[in-house]
Structure formats: C-alpha cells, structure tokens
mmCIF file of C-alpha atoms in Angstrom:
data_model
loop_
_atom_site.group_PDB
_atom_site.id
_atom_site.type_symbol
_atom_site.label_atom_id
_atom_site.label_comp_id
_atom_site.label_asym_id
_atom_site.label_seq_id
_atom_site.Cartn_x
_atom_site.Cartn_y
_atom_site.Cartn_z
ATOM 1 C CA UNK A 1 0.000 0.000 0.000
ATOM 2 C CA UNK A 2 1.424 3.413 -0.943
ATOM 3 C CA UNK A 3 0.318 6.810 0.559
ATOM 4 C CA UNK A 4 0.084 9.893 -1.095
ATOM 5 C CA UNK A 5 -0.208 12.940 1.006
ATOM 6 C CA UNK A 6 -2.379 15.228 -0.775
ATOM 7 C CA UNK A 7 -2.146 18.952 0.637
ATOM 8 C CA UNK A 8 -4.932 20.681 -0.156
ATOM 9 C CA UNK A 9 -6.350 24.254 0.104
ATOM 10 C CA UNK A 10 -9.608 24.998 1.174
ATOM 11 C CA UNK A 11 -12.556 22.617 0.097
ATOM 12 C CA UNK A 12 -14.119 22.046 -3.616
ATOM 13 C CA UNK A 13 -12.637 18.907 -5.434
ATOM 14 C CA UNK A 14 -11.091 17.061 -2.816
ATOM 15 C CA UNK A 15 -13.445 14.454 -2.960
ATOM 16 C CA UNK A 16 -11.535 13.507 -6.438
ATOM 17 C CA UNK A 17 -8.893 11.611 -4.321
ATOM 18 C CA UNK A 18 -11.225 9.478 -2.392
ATOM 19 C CA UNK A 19 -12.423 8.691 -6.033
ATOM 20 C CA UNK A 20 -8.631 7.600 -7.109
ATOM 21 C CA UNK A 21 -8.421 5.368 -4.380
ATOM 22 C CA UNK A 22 -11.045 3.298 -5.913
ATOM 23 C CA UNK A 23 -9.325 3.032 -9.514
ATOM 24 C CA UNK A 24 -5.796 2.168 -8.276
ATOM 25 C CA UNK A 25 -5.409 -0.644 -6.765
ATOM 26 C CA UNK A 26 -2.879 -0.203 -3.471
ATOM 27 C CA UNK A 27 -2.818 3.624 -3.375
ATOM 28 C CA UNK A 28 -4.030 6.066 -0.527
ATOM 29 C CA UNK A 29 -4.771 9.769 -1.214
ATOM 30 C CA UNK A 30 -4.834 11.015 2.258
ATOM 31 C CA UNK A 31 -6.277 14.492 1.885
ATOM 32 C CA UNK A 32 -4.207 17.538 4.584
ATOM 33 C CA UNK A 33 -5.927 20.501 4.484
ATOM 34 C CA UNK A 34 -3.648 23.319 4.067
ATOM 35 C CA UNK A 35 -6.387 26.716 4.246
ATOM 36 C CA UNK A 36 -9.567 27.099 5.414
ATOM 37 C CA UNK A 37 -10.456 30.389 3.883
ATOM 38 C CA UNK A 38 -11.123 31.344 0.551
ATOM 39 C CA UNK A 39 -8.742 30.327 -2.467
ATOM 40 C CA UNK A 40 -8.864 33.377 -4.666
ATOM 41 C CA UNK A 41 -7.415 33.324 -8.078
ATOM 42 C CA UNK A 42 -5.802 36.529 -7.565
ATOM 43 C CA UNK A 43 -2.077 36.612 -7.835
ATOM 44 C CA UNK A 44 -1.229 37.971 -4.158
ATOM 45 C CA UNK A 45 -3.774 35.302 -2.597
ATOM 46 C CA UNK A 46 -1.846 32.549 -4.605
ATOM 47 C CA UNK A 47 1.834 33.507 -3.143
ATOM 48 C CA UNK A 48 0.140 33.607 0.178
ATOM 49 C CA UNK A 49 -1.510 30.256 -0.611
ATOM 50 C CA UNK A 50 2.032 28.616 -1.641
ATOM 51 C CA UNK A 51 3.484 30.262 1.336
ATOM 52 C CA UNK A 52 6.178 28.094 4.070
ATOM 53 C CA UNK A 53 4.250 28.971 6.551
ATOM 54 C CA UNK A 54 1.249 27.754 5.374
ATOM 55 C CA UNK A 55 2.700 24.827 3.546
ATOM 56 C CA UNK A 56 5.101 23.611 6.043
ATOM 57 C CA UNK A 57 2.711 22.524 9.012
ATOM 58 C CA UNK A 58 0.723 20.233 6.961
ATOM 59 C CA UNK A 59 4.113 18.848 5.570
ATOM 60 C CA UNK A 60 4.920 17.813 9.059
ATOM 61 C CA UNK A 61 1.840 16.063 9.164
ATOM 62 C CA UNK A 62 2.122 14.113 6.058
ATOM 63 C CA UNK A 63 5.033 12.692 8.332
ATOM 64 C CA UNK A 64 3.154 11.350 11.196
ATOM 65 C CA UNK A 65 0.823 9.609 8.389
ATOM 66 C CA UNK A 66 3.691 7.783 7.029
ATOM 67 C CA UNK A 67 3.697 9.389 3.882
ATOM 68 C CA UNK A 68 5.295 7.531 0.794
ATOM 69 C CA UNK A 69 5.210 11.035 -0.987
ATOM 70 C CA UNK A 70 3.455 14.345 -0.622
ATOM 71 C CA UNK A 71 2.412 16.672 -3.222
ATOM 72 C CA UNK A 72 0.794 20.558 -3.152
ATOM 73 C CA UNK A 73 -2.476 19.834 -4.628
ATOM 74 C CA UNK A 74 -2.842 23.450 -5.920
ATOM 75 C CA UNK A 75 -1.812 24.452 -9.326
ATOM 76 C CA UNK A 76 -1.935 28.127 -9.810
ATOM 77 C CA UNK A 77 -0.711 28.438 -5.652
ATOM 78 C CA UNK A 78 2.860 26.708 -7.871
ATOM 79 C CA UNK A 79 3.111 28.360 -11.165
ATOM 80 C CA UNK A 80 2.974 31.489 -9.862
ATOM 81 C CA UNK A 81 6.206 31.085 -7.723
ATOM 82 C CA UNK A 82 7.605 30.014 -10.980
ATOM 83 C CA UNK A 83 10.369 27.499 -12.200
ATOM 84 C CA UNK A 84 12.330 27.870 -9.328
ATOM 85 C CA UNK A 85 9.820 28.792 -6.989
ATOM 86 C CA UNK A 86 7.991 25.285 -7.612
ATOM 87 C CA UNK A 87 11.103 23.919 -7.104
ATOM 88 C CA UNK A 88 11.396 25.283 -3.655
ATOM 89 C CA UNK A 89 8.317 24.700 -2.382
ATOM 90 C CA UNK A 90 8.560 20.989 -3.506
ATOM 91 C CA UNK A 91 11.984 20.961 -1.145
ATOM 92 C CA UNK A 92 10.323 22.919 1.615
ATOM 93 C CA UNK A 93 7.623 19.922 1.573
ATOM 94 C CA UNK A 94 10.609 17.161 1.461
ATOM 95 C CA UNK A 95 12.175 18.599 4.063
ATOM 96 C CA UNK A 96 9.098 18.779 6.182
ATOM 97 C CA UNK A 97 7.394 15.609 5.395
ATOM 98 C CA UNK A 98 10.881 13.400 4.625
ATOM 99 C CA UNK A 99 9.053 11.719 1.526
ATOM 100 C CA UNK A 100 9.652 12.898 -2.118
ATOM 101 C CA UNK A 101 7.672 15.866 -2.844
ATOM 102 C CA UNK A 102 6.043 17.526 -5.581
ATOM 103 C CA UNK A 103 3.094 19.948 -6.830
ATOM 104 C CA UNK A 104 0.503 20.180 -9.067
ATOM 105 C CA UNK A 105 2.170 22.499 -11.180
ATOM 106 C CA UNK A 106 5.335 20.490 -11.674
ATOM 107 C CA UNK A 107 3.180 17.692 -12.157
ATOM 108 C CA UNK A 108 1.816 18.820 -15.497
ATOM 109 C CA UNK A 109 5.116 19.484 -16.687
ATOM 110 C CA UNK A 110 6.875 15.767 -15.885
ATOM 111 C CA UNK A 111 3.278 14.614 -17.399
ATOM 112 C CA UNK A 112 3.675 16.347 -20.893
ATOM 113 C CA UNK A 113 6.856 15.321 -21.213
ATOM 114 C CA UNK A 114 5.586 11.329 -19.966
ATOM 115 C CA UNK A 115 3.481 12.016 -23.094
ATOM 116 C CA UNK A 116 6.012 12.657 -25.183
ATOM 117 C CA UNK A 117 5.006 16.121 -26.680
ATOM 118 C CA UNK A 118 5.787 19.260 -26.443
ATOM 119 C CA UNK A 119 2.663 21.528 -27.843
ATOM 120 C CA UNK A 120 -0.033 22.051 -25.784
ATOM 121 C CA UNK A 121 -3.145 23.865 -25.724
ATOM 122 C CA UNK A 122 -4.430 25.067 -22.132
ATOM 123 C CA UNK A 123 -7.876 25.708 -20.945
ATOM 124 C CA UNK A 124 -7.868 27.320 -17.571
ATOM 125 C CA UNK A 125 -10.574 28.298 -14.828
ATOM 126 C CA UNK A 126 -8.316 31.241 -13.832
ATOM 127 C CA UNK A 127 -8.452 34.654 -15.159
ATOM 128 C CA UNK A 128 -6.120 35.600 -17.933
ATOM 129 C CA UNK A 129 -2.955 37.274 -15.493
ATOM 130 C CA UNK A 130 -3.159 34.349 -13.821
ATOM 131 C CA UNK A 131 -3.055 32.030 -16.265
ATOM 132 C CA UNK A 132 -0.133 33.684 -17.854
ATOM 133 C CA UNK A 133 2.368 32.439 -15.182
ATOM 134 C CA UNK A 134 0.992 29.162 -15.931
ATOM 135 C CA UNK A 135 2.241 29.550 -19.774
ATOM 136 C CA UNK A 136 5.399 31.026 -18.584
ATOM 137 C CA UNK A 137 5.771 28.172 -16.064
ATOM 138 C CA UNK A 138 5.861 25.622 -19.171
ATOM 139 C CA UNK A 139 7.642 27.288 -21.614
ATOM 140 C CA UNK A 140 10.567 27.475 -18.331
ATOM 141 C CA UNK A 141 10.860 23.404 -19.328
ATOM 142 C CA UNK A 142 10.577 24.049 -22.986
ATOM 143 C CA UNK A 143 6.763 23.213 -23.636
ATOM 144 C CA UNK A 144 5.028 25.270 -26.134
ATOM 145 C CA UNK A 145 1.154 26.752 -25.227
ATOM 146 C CA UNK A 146 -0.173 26.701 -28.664
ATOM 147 C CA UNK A 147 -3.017 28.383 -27.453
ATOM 148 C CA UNK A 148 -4.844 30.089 -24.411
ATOM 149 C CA UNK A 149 -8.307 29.844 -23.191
ATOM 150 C CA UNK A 150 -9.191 31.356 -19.848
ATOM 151 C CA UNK A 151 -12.687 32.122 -17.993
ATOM 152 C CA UNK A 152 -11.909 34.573 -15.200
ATOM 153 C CA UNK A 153 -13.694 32.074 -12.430
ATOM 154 C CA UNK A 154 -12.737 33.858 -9.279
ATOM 155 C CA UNK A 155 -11.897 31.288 -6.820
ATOM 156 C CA UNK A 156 -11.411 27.301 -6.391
ATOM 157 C CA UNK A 157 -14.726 27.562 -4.638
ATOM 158 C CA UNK A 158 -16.765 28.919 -7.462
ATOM 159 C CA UNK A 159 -14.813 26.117 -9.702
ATOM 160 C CA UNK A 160 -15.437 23.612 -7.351
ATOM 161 C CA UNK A 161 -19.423 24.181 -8.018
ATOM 162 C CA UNK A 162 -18.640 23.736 -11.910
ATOM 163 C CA UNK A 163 -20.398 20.747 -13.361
ATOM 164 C CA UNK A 164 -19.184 17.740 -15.533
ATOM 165 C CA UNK A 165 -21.139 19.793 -18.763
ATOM 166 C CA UNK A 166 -19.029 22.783 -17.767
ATOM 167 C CA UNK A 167 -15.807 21.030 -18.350
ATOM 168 C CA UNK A 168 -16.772 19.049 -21.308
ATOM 169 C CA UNK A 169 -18.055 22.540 -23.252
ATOM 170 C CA UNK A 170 -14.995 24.483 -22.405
ATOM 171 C CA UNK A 171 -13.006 21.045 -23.486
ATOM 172 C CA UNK A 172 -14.511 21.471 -26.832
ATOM 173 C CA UNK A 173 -14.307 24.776 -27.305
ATOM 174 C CA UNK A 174 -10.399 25.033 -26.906
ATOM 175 C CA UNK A 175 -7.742 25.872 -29.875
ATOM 176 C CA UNK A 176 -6.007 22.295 -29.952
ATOM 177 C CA UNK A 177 -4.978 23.179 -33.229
ATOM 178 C CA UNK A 178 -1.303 22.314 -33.272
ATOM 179 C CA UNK A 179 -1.336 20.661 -29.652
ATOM 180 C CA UNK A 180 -0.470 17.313 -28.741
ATOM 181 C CA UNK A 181 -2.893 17.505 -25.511
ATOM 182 C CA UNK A 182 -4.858 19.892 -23.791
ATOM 183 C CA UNK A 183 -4.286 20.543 -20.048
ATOM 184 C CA UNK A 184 -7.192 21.765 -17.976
ATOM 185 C CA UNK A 185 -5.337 23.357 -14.499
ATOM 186 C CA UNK A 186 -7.204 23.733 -10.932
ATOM 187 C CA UNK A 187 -7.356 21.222 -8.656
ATOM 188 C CA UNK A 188 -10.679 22.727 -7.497
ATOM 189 C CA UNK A 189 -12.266 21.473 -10.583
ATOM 190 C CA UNK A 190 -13.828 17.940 -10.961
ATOM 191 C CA UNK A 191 -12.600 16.443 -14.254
ATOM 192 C CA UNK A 192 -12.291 12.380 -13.154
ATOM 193 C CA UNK A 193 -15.191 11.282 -14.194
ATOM 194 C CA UNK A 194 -14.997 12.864 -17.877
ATOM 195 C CA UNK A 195 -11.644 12.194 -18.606
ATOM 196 C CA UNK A 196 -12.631 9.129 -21.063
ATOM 197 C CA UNK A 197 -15.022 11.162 -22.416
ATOM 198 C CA UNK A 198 -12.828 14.561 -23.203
ATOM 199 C CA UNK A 199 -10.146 12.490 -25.050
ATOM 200 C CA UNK A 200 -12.468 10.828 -26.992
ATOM 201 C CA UNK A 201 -14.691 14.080 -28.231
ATOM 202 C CA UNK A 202 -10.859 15.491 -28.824
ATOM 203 C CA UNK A 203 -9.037 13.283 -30.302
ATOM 204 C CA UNK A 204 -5.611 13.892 -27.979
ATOM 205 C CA UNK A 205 -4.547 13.115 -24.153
ATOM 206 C CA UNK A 206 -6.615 15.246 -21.630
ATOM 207 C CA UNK A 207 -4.498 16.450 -18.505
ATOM 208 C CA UNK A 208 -5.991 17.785 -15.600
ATOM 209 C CA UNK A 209 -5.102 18.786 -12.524
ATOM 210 C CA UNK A 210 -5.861 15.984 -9.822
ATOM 211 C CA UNK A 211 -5.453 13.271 -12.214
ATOM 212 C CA UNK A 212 -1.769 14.607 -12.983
ATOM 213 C CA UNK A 213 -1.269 15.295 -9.266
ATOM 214 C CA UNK A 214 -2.217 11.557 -8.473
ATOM 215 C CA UNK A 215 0.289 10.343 -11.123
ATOM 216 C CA UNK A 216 3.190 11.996 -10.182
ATOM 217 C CA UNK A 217 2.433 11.116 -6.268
ATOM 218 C CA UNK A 218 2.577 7.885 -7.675
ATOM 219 C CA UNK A 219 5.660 8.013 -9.455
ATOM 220 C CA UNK A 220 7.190 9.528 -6.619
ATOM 221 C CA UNK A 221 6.288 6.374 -4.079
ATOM 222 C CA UNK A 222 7.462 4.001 -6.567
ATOM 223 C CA UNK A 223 3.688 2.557 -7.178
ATOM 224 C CA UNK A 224 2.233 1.862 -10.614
ATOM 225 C CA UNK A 225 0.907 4.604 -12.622
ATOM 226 C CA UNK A 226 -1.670 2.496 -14.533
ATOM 227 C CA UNK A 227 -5.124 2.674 -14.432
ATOM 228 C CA UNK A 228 -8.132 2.316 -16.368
ATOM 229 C CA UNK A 229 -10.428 4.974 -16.911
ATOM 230 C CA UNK A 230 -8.023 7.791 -16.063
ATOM 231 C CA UNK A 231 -6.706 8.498 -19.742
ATOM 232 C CA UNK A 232 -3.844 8.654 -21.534
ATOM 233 C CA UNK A 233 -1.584 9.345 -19.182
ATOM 234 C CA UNK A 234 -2.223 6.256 -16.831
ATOM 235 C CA UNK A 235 -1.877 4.088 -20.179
ATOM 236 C CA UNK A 236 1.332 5.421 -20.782
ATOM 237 C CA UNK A 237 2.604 6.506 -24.011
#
C-alpha cells in the first residue's frame, strides 16, 4: 500500500482523491488541508496560498501519516512562484514531510513530457494574469502553449461548483490546433469522471489537474501509474 499525502487548500474537489483510491489498486490519497479560507485566483492570494508557513505545518503532518510522498495539490498556488519557486516549495515539503515531494504544477510538466510532446493547448478556470504564469511556467521546461483559453472564475470555490457539462463545453471549445494535448489546471475542478469522455470528443490526451497530481504522487512512491479509466496518461505513451 502506498500513501500519497495530498495537501490541499480549502474545500471544492477534494473528494476527487477518495475517487482515485477506488481506480488504483494499493494507493491512498490522504487528503491535509492546508487553508480554510477562501482560495482566490488573484495573484497575491496565490503567493500567500504557496506560502512556508502555510505549507510547512501540513508537511509535518504528512510525516506522522507515514507518507510515501506528498504533493501541493494546488496548481496556480505553484506556477505562480515560478520554475524555481515550484522547485522550492517541492523541497520545503521534502524537508518537512521526509518523503519525495512535488506539486501540481510540476506535475503537469513531468506529465507532458511522460506524453512525449511538447505543444499544448491550455484551458484554464483562472483569469487571464493568472493564467499567464501558468504559460510562462511551461515554456521554463521548454513546452510550447499553442493556445490560451481562460474564464476569469474567481476562486477554487466557485470552480469547485462547476459541473461535468461545464468542463466538457470548455473542453470542446479550446484551440487544440497544433497541440499534442490539452491541459485543464485547478485542482478545485472535478474532471475524473470525464476524462474518457474529453479524449475521446478530442481526439488527444486530456491532462488535468488531480489526475496529474495523483500520477506523479505515484511516481514519486514508486507505485504503478496504470489505471483504467483515467486516460492517456495512466496508459502510458
């Protein structure tokens, strides 16, 4: 049995990881809470979301659980630190929790490259000067964003209440001309139970945030990262 230590801010899709643990077989997604209060998508809110302070207590818990690996659950609360940033939080989380460590951010990144491509098209929750770290963030590790789509939702809460229709139309209504896959970021969104369904209306590998976040905790506690019903990148390449 390997545990995953999922740190998690504030409450929307969390209930994705209880989910996982009933398509892999031997896996625990233990879910630490790492906010209580709102999860803006504002730039300022995100730092303070990504924070040491706020990242290292629930680190330290991981520990007591035994962790196999831990990974910040929180996409744009990574990219916007950027490269290096990510980076560091990932090693403030090691340090704290003494498993390998990750986040959802670097995540998508080891997961493109898993796929084998390089051009991807991105449709995001956040609004636009948010999202434009996370473009920045992948171009950093030489991934190309062939195109942009962003809705200006203004908090994981509000994307949390988002519906499986919700995902599926903005899925379809992306640029993927030219991209190899399309990644849909926020961990407060619920994509799981689509993800079949967007790669077949698209025609390339779907990525999205708790899905990647699950793999690369995976990866990182030396378990199996296959899985039916979790798409392309649980089939491997």
């Amino acid at each position: 049995m390997s545990t995953v230590a999922i740190l998690y801010p504030g409450h929307s899709a969390e209930d994705e990881f209880k989910q996982l643990e009933t398509l892999i077989p031997d896996a625990r997604f233990p879910v630490i809470h790492t906010w209580e209060g709102s999860t803006d998508h504002d730039v300022d809110a995100l730092l303070k979301l990504g924070s040491p302070e706020l990242l290292t207590p629930p680190a330290a818990e991981a520990r007591s659980l035994g962790a196999d690996s831990a990974i910040w659950a929180c996409t744009s609360g990574s990219f916007v630190y950027g490269w290096e940033g990510c980076h560091e939080q990932a090693e403030w989380i090691r340090s704290a929790s003494g498993a390998p460590s990750s986040s959802t951010s670097l995540a998508f990144a080891a997961a493109v490259h898993e796929l084998g491509a390089t051009r991807v098209s991105i449709a995001a929750t956040y609004p636009a000067d948010v999202a434009s770290h996370f473009v920045k963030f992948l171009e950093h590790d030489g991934i190309t964003v062939t195109a942009l789509s962003t809705y200006g939702v203004p908090s994981g809460e509000d994307a949390g209440l988002l519906g499986p229709e919700w995902v599926l139309d903005t899925a379809r209504a992306a640029d993927i001309t030219g991209a190899e896959c399309l990644l849909v970021p926020d961990t407060a969104l619920h994509t799981l139970a689509v993800l079949p369904e967007l790669e077949d209306a698209l025609g390339i590998p779907v990525l999205t945030a708790n899905q990647v976040t699950a793999w690369q905790g995976l990866k990182l506690a030396g378990h199996p990262t296959t899985s039916d019903g979790l798409g392309a990148l649980f089939r491997g390449r």
